[in-house]
Short mmCIF file of C-alpha atoms in Angstrom, two decimals:
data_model
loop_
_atom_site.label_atom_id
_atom_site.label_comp_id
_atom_site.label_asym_id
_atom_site.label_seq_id
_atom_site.Cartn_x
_atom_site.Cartn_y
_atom_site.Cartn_z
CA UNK A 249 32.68 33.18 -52.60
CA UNK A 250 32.91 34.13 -56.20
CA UNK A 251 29.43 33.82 -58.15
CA UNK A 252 29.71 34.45 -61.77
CA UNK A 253 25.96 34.76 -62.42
CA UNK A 254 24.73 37.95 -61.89
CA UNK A 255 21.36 38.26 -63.41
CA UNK A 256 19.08 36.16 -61.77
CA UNK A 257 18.71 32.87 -63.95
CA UNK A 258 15.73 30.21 -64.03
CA UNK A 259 17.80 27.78 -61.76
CA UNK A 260 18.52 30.63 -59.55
CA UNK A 261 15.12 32.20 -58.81
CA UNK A 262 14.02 28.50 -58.10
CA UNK A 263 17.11 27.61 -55.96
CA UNK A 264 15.47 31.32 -53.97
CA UNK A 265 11.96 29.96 -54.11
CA UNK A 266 13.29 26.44 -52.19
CA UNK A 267 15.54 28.56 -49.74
CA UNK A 268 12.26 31.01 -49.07
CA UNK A 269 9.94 27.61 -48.00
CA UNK A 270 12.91 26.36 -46.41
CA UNK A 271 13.17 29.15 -44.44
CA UNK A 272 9.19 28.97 -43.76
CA UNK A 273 9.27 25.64 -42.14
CA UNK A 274 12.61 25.95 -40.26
CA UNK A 275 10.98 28.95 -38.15
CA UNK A 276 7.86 27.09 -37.98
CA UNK A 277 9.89 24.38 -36.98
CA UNK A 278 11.78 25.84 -34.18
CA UNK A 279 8.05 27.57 -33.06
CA UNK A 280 6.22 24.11 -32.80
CA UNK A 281 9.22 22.46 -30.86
CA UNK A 282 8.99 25.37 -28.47
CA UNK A 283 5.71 25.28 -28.05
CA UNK A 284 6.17 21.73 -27.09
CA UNK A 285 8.54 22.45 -24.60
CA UNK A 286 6.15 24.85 -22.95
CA UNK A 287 3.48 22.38 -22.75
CA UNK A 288 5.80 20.10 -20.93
CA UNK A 289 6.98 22.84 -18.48
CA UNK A 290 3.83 23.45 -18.03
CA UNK A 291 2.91 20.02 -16.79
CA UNK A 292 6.11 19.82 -15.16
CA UNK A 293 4.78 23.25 -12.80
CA UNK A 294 1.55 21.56 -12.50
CA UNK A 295 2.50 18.39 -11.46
CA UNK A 296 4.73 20.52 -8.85
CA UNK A 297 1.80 22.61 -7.25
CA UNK A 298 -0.16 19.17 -6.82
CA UNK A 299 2.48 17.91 -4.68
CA UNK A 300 2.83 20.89 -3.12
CA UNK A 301 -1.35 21.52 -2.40
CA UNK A 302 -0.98 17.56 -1.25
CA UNK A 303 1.95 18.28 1.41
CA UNK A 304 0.28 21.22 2.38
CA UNK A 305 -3.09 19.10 3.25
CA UNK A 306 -1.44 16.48 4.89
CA UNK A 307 0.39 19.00 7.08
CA UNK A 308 -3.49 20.19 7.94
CA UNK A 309 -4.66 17.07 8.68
CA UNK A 310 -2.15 15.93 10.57
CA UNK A 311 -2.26 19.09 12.84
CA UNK A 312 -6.41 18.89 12.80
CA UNK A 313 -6.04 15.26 14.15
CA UNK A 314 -3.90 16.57 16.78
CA UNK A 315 -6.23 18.91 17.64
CA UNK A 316 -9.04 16.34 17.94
CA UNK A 317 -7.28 14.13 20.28
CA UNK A 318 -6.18 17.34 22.68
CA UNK A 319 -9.94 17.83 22.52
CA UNK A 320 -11.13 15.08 23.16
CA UNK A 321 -8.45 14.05 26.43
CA UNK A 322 -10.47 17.11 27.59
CA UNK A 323 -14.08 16.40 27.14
CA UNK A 324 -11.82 13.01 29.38
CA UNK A 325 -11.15 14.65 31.95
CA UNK A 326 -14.20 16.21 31.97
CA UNK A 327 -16.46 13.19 32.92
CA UNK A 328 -13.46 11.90 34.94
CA UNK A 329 -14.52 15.04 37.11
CA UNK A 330 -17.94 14.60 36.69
CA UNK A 331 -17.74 11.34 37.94
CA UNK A 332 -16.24 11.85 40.93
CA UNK A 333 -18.95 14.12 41.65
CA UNK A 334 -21.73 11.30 42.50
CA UNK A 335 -22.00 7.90 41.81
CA UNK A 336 -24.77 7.62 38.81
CA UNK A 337 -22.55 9.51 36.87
CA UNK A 338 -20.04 6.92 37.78
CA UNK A 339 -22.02 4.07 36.50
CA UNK A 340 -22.83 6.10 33.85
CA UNK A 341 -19.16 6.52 32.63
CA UNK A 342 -18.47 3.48 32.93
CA UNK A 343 -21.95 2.52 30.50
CA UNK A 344 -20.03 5.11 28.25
CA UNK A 345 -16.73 3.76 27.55
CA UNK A 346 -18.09 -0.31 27.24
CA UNK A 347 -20.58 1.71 24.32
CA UNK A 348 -16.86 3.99 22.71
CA UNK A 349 -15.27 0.10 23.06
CA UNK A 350 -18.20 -1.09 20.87
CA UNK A 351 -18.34 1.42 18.40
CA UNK A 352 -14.71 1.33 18.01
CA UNK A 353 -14.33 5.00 19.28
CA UNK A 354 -11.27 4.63 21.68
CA UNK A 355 -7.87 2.80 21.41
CA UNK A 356 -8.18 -0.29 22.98
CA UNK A 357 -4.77 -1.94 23.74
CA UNK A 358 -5.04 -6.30 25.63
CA UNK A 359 -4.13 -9.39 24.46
CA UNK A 360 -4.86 -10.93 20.83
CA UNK A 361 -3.26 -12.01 17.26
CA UNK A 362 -1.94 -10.33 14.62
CA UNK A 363 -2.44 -11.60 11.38
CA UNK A 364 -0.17 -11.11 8.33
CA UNK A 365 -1.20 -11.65 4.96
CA UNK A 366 0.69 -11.00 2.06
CA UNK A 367 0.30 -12.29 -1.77
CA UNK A 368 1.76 -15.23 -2.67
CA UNK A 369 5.61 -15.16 -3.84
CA UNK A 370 5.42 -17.87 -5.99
CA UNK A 371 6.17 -16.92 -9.86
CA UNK A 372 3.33 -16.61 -12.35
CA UNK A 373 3.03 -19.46 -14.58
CA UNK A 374 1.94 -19.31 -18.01
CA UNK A 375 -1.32 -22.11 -17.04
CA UNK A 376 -2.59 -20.24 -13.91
CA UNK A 377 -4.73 -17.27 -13.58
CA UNK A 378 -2.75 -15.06 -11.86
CA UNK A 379 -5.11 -13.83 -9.90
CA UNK A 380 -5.21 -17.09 -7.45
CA UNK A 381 -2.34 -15.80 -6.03
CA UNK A 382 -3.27 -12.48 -4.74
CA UNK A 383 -5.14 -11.34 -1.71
CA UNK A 384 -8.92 -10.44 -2.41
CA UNK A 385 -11.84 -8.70 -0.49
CA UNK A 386 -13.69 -11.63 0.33
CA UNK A 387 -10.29 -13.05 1.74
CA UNK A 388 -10.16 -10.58 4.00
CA UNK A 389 -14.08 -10.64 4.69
CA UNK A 390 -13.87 -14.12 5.39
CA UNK A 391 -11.22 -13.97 7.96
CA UNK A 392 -12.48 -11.18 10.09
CA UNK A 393 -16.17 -12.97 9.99
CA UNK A 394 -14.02 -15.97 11.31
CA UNK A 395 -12.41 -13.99 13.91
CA UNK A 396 -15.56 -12.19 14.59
CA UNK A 397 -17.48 -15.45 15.23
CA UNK A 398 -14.47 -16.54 17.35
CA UNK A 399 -15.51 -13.67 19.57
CA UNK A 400 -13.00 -10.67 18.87
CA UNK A 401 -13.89 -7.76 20.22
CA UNK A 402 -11.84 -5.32 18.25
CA UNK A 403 -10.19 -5.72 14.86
CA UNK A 404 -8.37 -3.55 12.48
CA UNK A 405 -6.78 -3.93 9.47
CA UNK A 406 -3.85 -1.70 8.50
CA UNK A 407 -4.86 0.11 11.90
CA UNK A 408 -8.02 0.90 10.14
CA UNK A 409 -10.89 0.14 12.94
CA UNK A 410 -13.71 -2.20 11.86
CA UNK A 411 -16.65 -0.85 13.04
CA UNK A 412 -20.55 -1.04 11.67
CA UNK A 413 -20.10 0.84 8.71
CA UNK A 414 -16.70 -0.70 7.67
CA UNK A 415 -16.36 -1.24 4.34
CA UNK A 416 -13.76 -4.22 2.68
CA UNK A 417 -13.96 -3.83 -0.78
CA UNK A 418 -11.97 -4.74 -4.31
CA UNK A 419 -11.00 -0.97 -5.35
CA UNK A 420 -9.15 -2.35 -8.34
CA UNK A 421 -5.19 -3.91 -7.14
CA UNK A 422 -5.93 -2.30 -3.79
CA UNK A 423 -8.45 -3.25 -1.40
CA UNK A 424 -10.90 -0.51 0.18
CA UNK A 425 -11.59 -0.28 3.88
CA UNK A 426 -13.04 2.59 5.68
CA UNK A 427 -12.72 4.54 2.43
CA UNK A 428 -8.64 4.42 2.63
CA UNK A 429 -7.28 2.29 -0.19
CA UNK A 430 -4.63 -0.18 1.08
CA UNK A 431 -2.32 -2.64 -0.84
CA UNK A 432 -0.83 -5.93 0.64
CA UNK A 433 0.45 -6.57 2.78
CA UNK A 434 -2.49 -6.73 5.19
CA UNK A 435 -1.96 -6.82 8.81
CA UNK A 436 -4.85 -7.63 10.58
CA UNK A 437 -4.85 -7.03 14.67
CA UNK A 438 -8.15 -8.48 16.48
CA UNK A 439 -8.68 -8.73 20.55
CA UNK A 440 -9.98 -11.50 22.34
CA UNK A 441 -8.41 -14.97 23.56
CA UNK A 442 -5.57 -15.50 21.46
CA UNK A 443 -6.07 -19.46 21.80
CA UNK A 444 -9.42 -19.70 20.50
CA UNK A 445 -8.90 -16.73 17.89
CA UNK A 446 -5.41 -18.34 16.56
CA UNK A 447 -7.56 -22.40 16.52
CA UNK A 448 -10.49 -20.43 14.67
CA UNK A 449 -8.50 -19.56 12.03
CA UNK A 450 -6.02 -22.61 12.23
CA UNK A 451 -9.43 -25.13 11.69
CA UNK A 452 -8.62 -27.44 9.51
CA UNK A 453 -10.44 -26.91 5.92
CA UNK A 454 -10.97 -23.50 7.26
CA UNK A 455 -10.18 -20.13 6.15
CA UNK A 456 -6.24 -20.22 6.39
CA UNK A 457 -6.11 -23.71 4.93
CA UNK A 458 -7.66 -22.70 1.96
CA UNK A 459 -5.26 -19.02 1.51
CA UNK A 460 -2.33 -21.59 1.88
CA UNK A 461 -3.78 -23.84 -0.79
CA UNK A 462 -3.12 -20.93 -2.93
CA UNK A 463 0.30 -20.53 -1.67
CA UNK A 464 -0.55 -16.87 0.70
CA UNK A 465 1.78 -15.84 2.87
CA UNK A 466 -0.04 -16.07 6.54
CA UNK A 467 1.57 -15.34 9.38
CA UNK A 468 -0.17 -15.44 13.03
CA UNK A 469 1.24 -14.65 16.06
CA UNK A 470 -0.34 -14.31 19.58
CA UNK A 471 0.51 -11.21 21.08
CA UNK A 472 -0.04 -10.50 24.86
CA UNK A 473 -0.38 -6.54 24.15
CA UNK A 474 -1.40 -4.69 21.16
CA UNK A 475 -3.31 -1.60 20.10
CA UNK A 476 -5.70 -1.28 18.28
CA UNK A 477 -6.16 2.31 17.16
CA UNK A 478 -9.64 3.99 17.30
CA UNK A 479 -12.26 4.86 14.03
CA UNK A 480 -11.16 8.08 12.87
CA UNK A 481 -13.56 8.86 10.54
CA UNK A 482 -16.74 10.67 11.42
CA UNK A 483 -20.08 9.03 12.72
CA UNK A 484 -22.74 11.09 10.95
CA UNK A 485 -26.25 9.59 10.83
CA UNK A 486 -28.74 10.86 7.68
CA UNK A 487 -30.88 8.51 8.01
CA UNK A 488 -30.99 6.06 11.39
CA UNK A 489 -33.27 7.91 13.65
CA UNK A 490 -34.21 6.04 17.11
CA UNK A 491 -37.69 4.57 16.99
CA UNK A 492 -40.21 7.10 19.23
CA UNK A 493 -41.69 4.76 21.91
CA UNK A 494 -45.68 4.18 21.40
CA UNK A 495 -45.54 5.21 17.93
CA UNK B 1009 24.24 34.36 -53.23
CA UNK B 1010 22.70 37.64 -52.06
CA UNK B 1011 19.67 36.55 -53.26
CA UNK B 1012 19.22 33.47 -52.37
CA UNK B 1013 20.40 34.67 -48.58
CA UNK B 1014 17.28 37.01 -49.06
CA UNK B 1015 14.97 34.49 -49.33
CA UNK B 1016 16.23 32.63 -46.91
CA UNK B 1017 15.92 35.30 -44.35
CA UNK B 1018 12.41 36.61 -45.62
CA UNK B 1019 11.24 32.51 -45.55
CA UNK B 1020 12.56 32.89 -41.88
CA UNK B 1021 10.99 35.99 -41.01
CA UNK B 1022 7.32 34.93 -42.87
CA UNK B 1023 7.97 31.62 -40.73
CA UNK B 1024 7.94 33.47 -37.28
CA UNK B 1025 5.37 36.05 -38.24
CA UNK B 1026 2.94 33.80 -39.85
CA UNK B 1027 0.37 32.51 -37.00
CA UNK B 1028 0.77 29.02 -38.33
CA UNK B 1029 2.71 26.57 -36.46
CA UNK B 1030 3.61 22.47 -37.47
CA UNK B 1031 0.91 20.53 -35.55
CA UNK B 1032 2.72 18.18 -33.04
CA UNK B 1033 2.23 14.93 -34.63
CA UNK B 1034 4.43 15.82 -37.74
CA UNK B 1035 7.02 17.90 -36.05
CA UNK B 1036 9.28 15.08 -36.35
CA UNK B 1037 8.93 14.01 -39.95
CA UNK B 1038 9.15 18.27 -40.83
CA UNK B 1039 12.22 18.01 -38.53
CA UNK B 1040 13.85 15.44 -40.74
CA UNK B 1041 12.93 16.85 -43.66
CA UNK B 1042 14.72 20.25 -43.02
CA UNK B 1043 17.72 17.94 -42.42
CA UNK B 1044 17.86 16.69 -45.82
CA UNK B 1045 16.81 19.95 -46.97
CA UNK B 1046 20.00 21.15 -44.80
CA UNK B 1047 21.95 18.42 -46.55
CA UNK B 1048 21.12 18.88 -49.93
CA UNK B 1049 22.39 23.25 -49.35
CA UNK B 1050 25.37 22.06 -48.06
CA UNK B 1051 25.88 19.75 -51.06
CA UNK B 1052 24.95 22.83 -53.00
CA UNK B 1053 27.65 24.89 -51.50
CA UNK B 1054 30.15 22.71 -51.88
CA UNK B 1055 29.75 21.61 -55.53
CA UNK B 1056 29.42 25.52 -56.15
CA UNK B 1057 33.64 25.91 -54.46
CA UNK B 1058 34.41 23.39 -56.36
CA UNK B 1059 32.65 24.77 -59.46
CA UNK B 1060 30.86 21.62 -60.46
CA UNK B 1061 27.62 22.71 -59.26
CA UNK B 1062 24.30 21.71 -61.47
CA UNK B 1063 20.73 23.59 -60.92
CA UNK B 1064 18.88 19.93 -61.98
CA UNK B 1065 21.06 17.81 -59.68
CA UNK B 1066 20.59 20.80 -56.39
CA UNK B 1067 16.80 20.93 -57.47
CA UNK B 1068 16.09 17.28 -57.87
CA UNK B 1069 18.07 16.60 -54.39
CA UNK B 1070 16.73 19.10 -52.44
CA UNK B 1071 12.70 18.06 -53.03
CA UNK B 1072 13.58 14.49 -53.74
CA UNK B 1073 15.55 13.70 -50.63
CA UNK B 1074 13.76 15.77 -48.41
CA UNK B 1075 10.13 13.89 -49.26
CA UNK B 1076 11.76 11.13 -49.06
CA UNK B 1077 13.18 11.32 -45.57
CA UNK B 1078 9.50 12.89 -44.40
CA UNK B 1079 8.25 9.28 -46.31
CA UNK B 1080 10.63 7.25 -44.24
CA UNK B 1081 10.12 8.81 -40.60
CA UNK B 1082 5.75 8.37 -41.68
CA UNK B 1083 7.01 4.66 -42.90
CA UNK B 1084 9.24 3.59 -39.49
CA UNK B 1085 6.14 5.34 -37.34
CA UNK B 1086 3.56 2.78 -39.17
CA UNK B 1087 6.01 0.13 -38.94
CA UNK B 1088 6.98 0.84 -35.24
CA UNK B 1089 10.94 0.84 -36.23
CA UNK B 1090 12.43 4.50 -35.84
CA UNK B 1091 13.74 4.46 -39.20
CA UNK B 1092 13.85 8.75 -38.84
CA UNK B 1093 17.30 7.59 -36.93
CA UNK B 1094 18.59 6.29 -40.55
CA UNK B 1095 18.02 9.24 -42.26
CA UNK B 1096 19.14 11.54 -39.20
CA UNK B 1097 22.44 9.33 -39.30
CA UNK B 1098 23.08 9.66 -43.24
CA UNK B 1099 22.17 13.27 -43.50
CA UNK B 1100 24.26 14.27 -40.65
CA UNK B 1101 27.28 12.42 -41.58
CA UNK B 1102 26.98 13.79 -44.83
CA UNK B 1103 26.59 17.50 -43.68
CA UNK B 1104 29.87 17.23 -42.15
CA UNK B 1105 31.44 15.22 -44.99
CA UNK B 1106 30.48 18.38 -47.11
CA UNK B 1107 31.59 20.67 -44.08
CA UNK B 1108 35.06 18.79 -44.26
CA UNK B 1109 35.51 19.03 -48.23
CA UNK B 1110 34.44 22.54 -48.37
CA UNK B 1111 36.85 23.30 -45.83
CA UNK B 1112 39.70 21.38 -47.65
CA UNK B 1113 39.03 23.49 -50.78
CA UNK B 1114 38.68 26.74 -49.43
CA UNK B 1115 42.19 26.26 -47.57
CA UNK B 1116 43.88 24.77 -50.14
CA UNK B 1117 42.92 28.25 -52.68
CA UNK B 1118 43.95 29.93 -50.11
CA UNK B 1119 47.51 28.34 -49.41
CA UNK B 1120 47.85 28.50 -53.13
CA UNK B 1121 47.31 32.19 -53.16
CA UNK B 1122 49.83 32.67 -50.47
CA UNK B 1123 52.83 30.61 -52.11
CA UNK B 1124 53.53 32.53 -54.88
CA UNK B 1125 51.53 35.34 -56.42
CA UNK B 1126 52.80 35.25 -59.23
CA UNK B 1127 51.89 31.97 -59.72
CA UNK B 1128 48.57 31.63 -62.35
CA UNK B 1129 46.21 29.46 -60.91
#
């Protein structure tokens, strides 16, 4: 290129001074968009490793379960021995397991209903709260009270065992039980007669009635054999101490 | 030109060896402002082939269109419309419009040296 000028003119010192910011804020340029890109890669890792540490947990659990149930098919057979020994210790099994049943410490796999519940299909409309047509905790509450006062023996929802200190509670969209969060659909599993457990909940103006009202999906069916898994959780008493007699 | 190559290079060089980077939030209006700045260079170098070029006009260009595509990107993120794509679109089309002309020039000397040499042009 042919430039004519060659002592550095007004115009040309202040065509340098805009080429010298220019160059300023194209290098700062490139160095914040970088940096930006390293932030995100850096997330990117992070997010990686969290999966990774959550993988690797579940892998631990899974294998520490496993290890609980091999121990505790031993500490079986070890008062299936026992109790062949002599017959208190017999009667005293047997006292045992009827207490595990209660406290929902064993699998316990009869006759009973399975309950479905789902949120309701229908499509939100503009006049009704939407929230009408989802599943709530005291749903839930009130149909295991039903079934409870219908006489089941055993329930679980989501194969999470009800027992004393089982929880239902609104943990924002998902529904808390036994400190597991679970979303709908619910499937509820509860032993005892299926006839008078399936008319408990079938009463008219009762519990069901009123879900349908708001369009729920229910669905109960009678079931001549299902399981219902066992608490998993631990049974650790701070603070319930049994009352010293005379005291 | 040698000079104003300098400076570009030393603006460079300060830029990476200053400790000062563009905070996050206006990276993209400084982004669109080096593209007019880009634009207005290219203008610069093409008016200078063609030997029309004019300090005021490269000057005036350079600072005016460059705020005023920063003032546009601020505008469409107030406004919610990215109106940074309007100025990306005109500046870039015009970078290569200059490109092409340039080109077209600096081919078309050269042709003309290569026909005849004897030829005064």
């Amino acid at each position: 290129m042919k430039v004519k000028i060659k002592k550095p003119t007004g115009g040309q010192v202040a065509t340098a001074i805009l080429l010298l910011i220019l160059g300023i804020l194209i290098s700062m340029q490139i160095k914040s968009v970088r940096q930006s890109n390293e932030l995100k890669n850096l997330e990117k890792a992070r997010a990686i490793e969290l999966a990774e540490q959550i993988n690797q947990l579940r892998k631990e659990n899974s294998s520490l379960r496993s290890q609980i149930y091999e121990l505790e098919s031993k500490i079986k057979e070890y008062q299936d021995s026992a109790a062949s020994i002599s017959k208190t210790t017999e009667l005293l099994k047997d006292e045992l397991d009827k207490v595990k049943i209660l406290a929902g410490l064993t699998d316990v796999e009869v006759p009973g209903i399975v309950i479905t519940l789902d949120d309701s299909k229908l499509p939100a409309t503009a006049n009704v709260d939407p929230n009408s047509f989802l599943l709530h905790d005291s749903d839930i509450l009130q149909v295991i009270n039903e079934l409870r006062a219908a006489g089941a023996e055993a329930i679980s929802i989501n194969d999470q065992r009800v027992v004393s200190t089982t929880e239902i509670r609104c943990a924002g969209p998902t529904i808390s039980i036994n400190n597991t969060r679970y979303s709908a659909p619910y499937i509820i599993k509860a032993i005892g007669d299926p006839k008078i457990l399936k008319n408990s909940l079938m009463m008219r103006g009762g519990i069901i009635d009123l879900l349908k009202e708001f369009s729920i999906e229910v669905k109960i069916e009678e079931a001549s054999n299902i399981v219902i898994p066992r608490y998993t959780g631990t049974l650790k008493f701070n603070y319930a101490k049994i009352k010293s007699e005379g005291s | 030109m040698i000079i104003l190559i300098l400076a570009l290079a030393i603006g460079i060089l300060i830029g990476i060896f200053i400790p000062v980077s563009i905070p996050q939030d206006y990276s993209s209006y400084v982004a669109v402002g080096l593209l007019a700045a880009l634009d207005s260079i290219f203008g610069a170098l093409k008016s200078n082939l063609k030997g029309d070029f004019k300090i005021d006009i490269f000057i005036s260009g350079f600072v005016g269109n460059t705020l005023i595509a920063m003032l546009f990107a601020y505008l469409g993120d107030k406004l919610g419309i990215p109106l940074y794509q309007a100025a990306v679109v005109a500046f870039g089309v015009r970078i290569f419009q200059n490109f092409g002309e340039m080109r077209r020039v600096v081919l078309l000397k050269n042709k003309s040296f290569a026909k005849g040499e004897n030829k005064d042009d």
